[in-house]
mmCIF file with all atom_site columns, C-alpha atoms in Angstrom:
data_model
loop_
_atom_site.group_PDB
_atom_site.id
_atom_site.type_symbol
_atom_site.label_atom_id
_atom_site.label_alt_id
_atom_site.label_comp_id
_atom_site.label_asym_id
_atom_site.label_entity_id
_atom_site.label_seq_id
_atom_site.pdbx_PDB_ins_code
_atom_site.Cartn_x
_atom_site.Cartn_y
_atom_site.Cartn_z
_atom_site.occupancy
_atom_site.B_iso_or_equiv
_atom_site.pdbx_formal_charge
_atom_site.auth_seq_id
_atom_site.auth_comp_id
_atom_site.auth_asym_id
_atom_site.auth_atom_id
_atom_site.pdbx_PDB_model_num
ATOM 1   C CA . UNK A 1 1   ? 171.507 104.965 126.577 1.00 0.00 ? 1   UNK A CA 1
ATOM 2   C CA . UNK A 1 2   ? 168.094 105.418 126.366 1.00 0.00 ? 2   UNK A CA 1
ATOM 3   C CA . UNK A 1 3   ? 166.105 102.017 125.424 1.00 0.00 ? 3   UNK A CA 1
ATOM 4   C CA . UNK A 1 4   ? 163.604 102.885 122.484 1.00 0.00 ? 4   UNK A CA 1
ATOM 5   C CA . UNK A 1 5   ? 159.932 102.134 123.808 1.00 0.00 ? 5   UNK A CA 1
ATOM 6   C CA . UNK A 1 6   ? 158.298 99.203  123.226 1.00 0.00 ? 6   UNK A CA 1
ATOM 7   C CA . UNK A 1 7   ? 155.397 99.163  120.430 1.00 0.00 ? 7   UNK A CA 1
ATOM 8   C CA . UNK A 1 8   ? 152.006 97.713  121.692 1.00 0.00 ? 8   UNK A CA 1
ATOM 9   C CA . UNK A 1 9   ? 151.238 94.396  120.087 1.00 0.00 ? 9   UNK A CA 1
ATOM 10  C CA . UNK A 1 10  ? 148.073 94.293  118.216 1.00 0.00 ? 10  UNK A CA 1
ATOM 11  C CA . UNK A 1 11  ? 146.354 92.336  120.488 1.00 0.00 ? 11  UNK A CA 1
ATOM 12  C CA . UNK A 1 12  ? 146.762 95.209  122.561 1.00 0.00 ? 12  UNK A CA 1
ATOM 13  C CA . UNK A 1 13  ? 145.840 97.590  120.316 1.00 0.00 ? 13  UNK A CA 1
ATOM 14  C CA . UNK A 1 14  ? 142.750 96.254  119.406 1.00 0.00 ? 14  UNK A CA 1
ATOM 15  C CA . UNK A 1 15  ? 142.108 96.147  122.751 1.00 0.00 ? 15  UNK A CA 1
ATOM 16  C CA . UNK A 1 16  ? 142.661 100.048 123.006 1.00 0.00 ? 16  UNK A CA 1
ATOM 17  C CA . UNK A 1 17  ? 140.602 100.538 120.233 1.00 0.00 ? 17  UNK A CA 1
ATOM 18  C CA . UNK A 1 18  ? 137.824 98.756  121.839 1.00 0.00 ? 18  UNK A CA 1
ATOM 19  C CA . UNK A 1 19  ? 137.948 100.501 125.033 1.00 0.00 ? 19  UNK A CA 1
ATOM 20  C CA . UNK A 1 20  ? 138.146 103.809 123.206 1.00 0.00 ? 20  UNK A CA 1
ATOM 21  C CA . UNK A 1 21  ? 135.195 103.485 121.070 1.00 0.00 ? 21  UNK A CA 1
ATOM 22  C CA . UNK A 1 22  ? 132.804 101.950 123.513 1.00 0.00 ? 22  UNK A CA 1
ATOM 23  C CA . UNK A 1 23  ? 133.420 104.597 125.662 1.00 0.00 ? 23  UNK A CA 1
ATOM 24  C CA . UNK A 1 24  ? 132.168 106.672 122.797 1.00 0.00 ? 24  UNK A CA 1
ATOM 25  C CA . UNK A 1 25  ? 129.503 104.800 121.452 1.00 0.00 ? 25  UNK A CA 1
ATOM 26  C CA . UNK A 1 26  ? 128.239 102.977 124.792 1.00 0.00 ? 26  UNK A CA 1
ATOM 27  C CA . UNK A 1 27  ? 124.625 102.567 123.214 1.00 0.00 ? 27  UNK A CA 1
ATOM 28  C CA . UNK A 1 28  ? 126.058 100.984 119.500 1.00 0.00 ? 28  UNK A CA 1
ATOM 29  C CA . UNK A 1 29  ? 123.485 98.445  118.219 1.00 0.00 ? 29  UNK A CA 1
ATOM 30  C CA . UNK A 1 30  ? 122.931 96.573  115.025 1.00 0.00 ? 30  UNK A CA 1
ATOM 31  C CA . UNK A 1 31  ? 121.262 99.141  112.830 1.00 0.00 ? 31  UNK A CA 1
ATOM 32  C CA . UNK A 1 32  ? 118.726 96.813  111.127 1.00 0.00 ? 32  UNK A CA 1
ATOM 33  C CA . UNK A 1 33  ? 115.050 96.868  112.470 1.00 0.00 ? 33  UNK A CA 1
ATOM 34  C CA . UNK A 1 34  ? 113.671 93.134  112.758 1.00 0.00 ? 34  UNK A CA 1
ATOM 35  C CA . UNK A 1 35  ? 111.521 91.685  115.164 1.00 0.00 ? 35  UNK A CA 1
ATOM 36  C CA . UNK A 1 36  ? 112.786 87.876  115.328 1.00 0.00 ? 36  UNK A CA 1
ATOM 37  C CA . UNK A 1 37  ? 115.319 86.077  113.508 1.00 0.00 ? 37  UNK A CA 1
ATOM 38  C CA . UNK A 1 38  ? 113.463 85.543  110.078 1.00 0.00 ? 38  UNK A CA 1
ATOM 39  C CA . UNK A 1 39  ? 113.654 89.365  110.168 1.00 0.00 ? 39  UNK A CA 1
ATOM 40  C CA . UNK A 1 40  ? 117.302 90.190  111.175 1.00 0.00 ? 40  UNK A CA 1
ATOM 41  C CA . UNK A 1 41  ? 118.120 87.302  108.846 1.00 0.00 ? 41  UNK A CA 1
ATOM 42  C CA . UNK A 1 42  ? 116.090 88.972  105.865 1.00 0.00 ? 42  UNK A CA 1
ATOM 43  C CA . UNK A 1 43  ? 117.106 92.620  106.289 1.00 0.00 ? 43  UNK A CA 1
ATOM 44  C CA . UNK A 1 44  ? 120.889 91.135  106.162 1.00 0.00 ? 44  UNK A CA 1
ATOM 45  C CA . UNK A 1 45  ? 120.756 89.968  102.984 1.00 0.00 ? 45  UNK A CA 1
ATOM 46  C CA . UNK A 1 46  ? 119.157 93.111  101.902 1.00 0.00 ? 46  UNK A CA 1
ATOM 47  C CA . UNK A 1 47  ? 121.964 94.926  103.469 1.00 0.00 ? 47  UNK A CA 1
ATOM 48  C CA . UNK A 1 48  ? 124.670 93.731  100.639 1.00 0.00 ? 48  UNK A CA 1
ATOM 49  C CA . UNK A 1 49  ? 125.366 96.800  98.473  1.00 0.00 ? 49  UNK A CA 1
ATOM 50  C CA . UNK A 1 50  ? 122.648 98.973  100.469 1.00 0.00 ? 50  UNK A CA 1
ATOM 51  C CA . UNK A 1 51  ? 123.031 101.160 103.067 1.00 0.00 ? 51  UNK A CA 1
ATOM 52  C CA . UNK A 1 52  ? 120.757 99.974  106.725 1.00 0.00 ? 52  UNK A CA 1
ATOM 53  C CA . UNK A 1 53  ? 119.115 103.010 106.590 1.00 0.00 ? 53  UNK A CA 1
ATOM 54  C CA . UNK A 1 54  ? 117.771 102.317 102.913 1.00 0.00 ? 54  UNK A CA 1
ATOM 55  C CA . UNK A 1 55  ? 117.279 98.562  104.043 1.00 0.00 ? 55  UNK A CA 1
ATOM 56  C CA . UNK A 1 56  ? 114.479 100.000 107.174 1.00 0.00 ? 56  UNK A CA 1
ATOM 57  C CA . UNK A 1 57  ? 112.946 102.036 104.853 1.00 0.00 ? 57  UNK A CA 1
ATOM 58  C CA . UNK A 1 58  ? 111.394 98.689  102.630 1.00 0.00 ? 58  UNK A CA 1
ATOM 59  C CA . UNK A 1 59  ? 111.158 96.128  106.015 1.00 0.00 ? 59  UNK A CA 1
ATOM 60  C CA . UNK A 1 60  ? 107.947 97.326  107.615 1.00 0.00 ? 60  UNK A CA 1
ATOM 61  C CA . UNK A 1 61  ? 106.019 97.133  104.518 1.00 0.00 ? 61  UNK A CA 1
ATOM 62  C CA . UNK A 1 62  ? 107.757 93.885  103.912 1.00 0.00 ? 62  UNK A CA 1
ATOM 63  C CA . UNK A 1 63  ? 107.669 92.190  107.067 1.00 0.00 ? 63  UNK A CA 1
ATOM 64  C CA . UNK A 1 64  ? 103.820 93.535  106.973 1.00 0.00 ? 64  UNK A CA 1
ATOM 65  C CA . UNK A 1 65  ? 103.529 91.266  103.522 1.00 0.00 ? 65  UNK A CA 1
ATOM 66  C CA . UNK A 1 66  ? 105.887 88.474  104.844 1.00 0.00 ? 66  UNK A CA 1
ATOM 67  C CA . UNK A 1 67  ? 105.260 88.273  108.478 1.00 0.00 ? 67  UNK A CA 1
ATOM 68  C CA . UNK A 1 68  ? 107.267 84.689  109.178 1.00 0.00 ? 68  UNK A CA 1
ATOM 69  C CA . UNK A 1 69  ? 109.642 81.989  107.430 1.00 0.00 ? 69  UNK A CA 1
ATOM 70  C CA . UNK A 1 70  ? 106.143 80.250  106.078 1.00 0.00 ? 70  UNK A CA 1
ATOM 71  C CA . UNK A 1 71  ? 105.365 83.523  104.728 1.00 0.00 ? 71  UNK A CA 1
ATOM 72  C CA . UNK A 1 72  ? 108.725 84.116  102.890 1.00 0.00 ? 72  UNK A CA 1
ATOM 73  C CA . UNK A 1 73  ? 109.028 80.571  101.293 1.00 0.00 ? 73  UNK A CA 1
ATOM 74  C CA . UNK A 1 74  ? 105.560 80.633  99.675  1.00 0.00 ? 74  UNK A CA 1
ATOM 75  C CA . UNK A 1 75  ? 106.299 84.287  98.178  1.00 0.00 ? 75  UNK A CA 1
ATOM 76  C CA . UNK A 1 76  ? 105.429 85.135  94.838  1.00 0.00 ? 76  UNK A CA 1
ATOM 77  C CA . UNK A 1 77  ? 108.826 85.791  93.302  1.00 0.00 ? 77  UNK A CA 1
ATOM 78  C CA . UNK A 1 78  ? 107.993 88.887  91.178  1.00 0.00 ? 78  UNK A CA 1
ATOM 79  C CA . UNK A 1 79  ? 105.440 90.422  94.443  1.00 0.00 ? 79  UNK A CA 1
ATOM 80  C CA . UNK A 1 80  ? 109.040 89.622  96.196  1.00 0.00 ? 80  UNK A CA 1
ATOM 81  C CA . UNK A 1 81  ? 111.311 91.529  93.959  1.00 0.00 ? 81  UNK A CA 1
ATOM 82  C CA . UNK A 1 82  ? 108.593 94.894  94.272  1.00 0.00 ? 82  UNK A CA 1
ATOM 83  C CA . UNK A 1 83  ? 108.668 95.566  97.260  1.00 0.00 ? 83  UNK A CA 1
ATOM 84  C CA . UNK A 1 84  ? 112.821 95.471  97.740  1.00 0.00 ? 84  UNK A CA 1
ATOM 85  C CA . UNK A 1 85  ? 113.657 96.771  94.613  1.00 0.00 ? 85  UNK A CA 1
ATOM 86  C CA . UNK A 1 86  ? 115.013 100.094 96.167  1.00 0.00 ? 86  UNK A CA 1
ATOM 87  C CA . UNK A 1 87  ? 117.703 97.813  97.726  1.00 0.00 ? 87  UNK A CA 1
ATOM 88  C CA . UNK A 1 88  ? 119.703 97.075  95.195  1.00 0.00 ? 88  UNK A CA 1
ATOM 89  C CA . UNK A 1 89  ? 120.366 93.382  93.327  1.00 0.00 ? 89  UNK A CA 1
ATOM 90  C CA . UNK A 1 90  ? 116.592 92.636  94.148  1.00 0.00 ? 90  UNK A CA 1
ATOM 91  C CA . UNK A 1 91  ? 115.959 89.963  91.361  1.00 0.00 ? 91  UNK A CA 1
ATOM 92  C CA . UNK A 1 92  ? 119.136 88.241  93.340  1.00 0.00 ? 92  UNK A CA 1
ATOM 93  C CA . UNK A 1 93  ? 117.761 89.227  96.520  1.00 0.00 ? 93  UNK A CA 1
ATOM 94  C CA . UNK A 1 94  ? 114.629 88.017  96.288  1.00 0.00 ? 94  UNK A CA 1
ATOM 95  C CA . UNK A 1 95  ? 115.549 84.292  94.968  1.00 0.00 ? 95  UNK A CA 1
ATOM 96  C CA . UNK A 1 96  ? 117.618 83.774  97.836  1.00 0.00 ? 96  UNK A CA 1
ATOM 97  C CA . UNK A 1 97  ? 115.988 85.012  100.386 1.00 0.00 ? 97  UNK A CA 1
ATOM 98  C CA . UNK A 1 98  ? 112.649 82.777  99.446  1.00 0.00 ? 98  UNK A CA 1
ATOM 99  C CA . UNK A 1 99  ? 115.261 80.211  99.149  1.00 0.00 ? 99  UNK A CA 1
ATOM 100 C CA . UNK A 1 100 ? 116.513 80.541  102.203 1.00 0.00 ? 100 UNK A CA 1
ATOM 101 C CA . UNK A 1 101 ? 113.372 79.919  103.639 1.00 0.00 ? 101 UNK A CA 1
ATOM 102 C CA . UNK A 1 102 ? 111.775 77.249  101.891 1.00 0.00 ? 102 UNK A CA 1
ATOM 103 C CA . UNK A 1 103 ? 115.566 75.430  103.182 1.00 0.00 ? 103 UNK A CA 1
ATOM 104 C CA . UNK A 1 104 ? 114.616 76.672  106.563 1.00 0.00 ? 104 UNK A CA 1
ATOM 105 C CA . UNK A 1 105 ? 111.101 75.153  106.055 1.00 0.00 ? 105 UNK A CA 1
ATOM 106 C CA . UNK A 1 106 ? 112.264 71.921  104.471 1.00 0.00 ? 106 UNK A CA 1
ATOM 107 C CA . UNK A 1 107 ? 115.700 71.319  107.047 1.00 0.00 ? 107 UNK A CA 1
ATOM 108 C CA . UNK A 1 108 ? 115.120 73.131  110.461 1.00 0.00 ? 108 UNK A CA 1
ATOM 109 C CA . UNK A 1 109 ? 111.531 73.002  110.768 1.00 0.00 ? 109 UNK A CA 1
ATOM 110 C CA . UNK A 1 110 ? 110.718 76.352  110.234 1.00 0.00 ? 110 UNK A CA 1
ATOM 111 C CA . UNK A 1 111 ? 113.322 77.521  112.892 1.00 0.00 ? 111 UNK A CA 1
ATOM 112 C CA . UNK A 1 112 ? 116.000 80.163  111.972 1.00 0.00 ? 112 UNK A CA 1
ATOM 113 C CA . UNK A 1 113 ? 119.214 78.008  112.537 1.00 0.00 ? 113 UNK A CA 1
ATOM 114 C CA . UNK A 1 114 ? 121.786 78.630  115.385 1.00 0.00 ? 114 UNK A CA 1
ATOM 115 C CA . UNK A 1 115 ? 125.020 77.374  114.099 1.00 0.00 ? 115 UNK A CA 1
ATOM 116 C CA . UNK A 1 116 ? 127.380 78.711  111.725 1.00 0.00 ? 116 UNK A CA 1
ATOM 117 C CA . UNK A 1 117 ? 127.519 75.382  109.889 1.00 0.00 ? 117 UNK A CA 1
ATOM 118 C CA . UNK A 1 118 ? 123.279 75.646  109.292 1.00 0.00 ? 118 UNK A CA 1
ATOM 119 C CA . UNK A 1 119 ? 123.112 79.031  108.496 1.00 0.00 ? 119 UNK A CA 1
ATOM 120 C CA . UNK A 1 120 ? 125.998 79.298  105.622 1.00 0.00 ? 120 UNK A CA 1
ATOM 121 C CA . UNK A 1 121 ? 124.131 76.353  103.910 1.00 0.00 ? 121 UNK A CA 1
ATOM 122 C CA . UNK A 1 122 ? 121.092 78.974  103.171 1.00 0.00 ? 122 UNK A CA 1
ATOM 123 C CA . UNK A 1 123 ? 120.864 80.455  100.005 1.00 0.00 ? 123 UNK A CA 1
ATOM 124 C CA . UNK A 1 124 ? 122.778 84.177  100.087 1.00 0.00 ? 124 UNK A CA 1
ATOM 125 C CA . UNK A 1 125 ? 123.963 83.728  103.394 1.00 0.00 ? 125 UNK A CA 1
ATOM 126 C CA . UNK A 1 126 ? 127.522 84.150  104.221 1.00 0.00 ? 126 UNK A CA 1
ATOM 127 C CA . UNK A 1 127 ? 129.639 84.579  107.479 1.00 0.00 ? 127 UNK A CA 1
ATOM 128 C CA . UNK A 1 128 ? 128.532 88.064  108.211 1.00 0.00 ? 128 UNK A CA 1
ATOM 129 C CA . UNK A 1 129 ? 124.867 87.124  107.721 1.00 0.00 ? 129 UNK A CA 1
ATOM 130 C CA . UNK A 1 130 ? 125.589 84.341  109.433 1.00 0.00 ? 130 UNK A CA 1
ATOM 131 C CA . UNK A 1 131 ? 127.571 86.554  112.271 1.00 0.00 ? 131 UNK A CA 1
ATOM 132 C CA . UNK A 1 132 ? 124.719 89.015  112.294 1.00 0.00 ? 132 UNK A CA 1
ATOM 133 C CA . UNK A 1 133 ? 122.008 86.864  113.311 1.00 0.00 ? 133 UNK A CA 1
ATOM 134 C CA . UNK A 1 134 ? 123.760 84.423  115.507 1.00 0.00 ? 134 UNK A CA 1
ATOM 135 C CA . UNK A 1 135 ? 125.180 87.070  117.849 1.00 0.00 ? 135 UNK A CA 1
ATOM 136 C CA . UNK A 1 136 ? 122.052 89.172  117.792 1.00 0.00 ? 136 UNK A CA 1
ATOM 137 C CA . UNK A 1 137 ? 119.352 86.878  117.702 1.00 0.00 ? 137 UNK A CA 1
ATOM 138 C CA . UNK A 1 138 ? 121.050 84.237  119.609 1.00 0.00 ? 138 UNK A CA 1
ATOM 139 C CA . UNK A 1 139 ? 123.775 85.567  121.227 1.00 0.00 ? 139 UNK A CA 1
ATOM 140 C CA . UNK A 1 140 ? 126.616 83.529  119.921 1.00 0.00 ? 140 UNK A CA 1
ATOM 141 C CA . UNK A 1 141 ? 130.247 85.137  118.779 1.00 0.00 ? 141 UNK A CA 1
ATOM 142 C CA . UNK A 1 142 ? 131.077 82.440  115.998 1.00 0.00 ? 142 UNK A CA 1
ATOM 143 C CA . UNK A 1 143 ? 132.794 84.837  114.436 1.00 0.00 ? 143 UNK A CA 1
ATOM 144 C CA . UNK A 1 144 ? 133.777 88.903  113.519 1.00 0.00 ? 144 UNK A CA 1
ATOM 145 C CA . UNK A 1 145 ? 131.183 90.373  111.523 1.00 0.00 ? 145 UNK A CA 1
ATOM 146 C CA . UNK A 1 146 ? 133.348 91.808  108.615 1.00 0.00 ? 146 UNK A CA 1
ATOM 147 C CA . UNK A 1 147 ? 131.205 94.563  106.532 1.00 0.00 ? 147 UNK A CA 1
ATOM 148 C CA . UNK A 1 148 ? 132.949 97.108  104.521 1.00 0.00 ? 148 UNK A CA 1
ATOM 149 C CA . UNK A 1 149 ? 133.865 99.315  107.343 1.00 0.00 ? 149 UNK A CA 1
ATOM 150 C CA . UNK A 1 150 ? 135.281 96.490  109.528 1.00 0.00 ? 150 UNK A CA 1
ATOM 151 C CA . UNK A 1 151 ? 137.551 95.828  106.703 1.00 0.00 ? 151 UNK A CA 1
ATOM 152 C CA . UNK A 1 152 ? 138.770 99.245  105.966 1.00 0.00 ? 152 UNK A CA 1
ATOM 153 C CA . UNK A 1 153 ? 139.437 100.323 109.692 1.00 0.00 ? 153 UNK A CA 1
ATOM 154 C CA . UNK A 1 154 ? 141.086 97.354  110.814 1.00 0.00 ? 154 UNK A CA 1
ATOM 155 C CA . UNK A 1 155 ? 143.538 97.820  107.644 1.00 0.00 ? 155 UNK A CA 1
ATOM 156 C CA . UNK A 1 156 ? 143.641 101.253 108.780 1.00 0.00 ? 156 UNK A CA 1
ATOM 157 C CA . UNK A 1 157 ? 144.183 100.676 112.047 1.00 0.00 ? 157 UNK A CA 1
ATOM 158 C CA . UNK A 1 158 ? 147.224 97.804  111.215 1.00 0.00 ? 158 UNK A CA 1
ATOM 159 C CA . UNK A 1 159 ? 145.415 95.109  112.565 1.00 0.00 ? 159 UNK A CA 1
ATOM 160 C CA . UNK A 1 160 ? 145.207 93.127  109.258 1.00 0.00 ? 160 UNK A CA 1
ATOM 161 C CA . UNK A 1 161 ? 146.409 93.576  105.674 1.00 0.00 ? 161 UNK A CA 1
ATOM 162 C CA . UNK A 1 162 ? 143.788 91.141  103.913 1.00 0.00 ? 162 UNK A CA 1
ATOM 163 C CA . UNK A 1 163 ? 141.414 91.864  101.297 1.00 0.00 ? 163 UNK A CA 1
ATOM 164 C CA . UNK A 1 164 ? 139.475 89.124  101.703 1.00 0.00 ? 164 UNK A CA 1
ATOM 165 C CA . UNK A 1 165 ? 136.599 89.424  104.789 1.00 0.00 ? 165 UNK A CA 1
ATOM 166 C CA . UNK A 1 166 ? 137.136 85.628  105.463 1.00 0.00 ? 166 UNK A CA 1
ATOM 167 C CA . UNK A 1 167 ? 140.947 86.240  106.062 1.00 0.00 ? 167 UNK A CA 1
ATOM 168 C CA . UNK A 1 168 ? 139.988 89.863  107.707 1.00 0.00 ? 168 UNK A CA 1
ATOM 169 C CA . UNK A 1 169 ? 138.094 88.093  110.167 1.00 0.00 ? 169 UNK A CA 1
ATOM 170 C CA . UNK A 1 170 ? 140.495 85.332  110.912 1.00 0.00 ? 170 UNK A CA 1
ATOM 171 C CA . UNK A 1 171 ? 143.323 87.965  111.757 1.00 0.00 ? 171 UNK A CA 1
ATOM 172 C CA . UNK A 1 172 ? 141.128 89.295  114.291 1.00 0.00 ? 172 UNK A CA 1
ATOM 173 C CA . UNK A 1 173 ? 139.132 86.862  116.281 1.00 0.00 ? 173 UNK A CA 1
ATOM 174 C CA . UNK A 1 174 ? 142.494 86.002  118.056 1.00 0.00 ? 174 UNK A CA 1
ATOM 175 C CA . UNK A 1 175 ? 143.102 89.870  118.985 1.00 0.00 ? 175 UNK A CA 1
ATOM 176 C CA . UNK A 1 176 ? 139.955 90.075  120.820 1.00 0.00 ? 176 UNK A CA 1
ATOM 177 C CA . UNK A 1 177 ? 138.016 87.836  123.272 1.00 0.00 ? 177 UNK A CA 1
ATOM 178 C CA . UNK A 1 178 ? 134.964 86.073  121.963 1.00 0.00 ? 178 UNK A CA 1
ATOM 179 C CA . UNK A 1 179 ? 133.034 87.659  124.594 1.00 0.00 ? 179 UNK A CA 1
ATOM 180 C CA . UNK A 1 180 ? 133.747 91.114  122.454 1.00 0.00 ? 180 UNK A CA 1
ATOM 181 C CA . UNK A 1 181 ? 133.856 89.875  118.632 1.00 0.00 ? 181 UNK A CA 1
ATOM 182 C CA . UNK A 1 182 ? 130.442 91.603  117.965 1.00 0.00 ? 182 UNK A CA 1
ATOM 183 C CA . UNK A 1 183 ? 131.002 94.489  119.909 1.00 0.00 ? 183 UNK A CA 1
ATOM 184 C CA . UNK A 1 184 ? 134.282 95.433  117.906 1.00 0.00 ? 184 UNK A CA 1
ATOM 185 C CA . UNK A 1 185 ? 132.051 95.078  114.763 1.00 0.00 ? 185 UNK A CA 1
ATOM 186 C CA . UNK A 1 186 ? 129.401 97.101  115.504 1.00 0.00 ? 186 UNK A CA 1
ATOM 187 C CA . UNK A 1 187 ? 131.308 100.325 117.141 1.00 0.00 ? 187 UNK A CA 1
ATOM 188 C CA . UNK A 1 188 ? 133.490 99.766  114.411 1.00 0.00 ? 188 UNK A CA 1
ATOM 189 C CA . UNK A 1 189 ? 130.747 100.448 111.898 1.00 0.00 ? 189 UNK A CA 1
ATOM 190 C CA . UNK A 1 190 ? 129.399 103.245 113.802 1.00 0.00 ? 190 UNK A CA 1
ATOM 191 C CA . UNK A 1 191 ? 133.272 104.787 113.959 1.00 0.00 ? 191 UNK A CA 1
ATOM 192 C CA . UNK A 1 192 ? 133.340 104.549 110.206 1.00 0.00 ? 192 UNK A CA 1
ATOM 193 C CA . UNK A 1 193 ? 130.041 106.243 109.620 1.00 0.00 ? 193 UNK A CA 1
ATOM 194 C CA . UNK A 1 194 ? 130.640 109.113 111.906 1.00 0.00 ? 194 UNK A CA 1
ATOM 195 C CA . UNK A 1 195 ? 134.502 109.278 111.474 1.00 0.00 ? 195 UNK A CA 1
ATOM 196 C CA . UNK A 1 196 ? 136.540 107.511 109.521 1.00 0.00 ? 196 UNK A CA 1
ATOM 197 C CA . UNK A 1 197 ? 135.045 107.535 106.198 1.00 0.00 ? 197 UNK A CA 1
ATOM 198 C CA . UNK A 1 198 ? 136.198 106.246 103.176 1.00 0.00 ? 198 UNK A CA 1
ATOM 199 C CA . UNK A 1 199 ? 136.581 109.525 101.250 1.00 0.00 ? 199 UNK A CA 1
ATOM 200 C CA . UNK A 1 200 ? 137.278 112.148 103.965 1.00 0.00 ? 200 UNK A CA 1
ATOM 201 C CA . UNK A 1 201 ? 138.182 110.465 107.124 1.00 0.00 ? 201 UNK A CA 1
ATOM 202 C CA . UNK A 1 202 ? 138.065 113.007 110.387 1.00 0.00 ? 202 UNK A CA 1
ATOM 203 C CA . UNK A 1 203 ? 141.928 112.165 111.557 1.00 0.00 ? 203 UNK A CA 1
ATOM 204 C CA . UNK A 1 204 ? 142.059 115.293 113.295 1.00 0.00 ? 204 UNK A CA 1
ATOM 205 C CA . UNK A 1 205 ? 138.854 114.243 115.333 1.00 0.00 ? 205 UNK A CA 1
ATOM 206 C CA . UNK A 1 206 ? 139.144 110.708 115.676 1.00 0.00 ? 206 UNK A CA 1
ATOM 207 C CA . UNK A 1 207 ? 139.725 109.286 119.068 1.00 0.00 ? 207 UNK A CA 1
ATOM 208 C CA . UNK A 1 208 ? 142.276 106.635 117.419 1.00 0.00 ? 208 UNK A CA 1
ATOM 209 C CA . UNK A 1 209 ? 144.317 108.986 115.951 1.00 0.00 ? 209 UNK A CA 1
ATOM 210 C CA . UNK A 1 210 ? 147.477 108.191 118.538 1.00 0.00 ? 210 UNK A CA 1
ATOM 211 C CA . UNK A 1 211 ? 146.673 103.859 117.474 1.00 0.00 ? 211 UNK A CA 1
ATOM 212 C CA . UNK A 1 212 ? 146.566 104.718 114.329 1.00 0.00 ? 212 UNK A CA 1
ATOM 213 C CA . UNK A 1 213 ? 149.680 104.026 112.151 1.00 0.00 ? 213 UNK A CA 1
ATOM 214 C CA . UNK A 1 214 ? 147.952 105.828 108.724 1.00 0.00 ? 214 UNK A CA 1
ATOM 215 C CA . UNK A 1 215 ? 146.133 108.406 110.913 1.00 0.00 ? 215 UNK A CA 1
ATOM 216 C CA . UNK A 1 216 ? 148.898 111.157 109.011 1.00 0.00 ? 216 UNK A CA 1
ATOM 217 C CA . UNK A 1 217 ? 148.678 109.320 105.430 1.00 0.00 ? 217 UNK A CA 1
ATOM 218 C CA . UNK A 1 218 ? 145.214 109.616 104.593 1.00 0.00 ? 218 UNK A CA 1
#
């Protein structure tokens, strides 16, 4: 009798998946423009409900007004709010992010922070700000970088069935190495642009397809 074949774990998978889609995006970045960490940490925040390309659109004029943490802390709040109102939430936007700096000012010396710990004390910053600019900036994995399309193609993929980013994140970090925890995010997010979108994903172009266990739902 013919033994039915043994289904890849997900650690193996996600290791697939990986291999697969850095093969087709080799050159995937972080899409924010920033110049240091103040920057990268900045455009983050303005990333929340905005799209990056809206978010580069209002940074140069921004970082041209703002051009360090001092900068940022001693903002006018309403001059603030202007110039990111196309972003989305700005009032919100703008109290934390002059927040966050005058904290950086007042507890790290006017230095971005470089541990997870630091950086989630800041107003508006969460793990994937937190993710963002540590493994760009810094280049330390503390973590997966969970953004709307990390969520929704891991689920799609069968790698986690959590809601929650927090809980998204801590199902994968043990399918991947460290080494590779920012890579997955990124292609990810370039996958879901280009292919797997939310509305109309491209099943019947998508390199996954054969990994995919909802590939012939959606």
């Amino acid at each position: 009798m013919k033994q039915p074949s043994k289904q890849p774990s997900k650690q193996q998978r996600a290791s697939e998946v990986l291999k697969r889609l850095t093969q087709l995006y080799p050159d995937a970045t972080c899409s924010l423009t920033y110049e240091s960490p103040v920057q990268l940490l900045v455009a983050t925040i303005l990333s929340a409900q905005c799209t990056d390309e809206r978010v580069n659109k209002v940074t140069p004029a921004l970082f041209a007004r703002y051009p360090d943490v001092a900068a940022f802390a001693g903002a006018n709040l309403e001059e603030l709010e202007g110039l990111i109102r196309s972003t989305g939430f700005y009032r919100n936007k703008a109290k934390n992010i002059r927040g966050a700096c005058q904290m950086i000012m007042e507890r790290f010396e006017g230095q971005v922070p470089q541990t997870m710990e630091a950086l989630t004390q800041l107003p508006g910053v969460a793990r994937k700000t937190a993710n963002v600019v540590l493994a760009h900036c810094f280049g330390i994995n503390a973590g997966v970088t969970v953004d709307t399309h990390v969520k929704r193609l891991s689920r799609r993929l069968g790698l986690t069935a959590q809601e929650n980013p927090v809980k998204v994140e801590r199902e994968l970090m043990p399918l991947l190495p460290q080494a590779d925890w920012e890579n997955w995010s990124i292609r990810l997010i370039y996958h879901g642009r280009a292919v797997c979108k939310a509305r109309n994903p491209n099943c019947g172009g998508c390199v996954l397809a054969d990994l995919c266990p909802t590939a012939a739902e959606v």
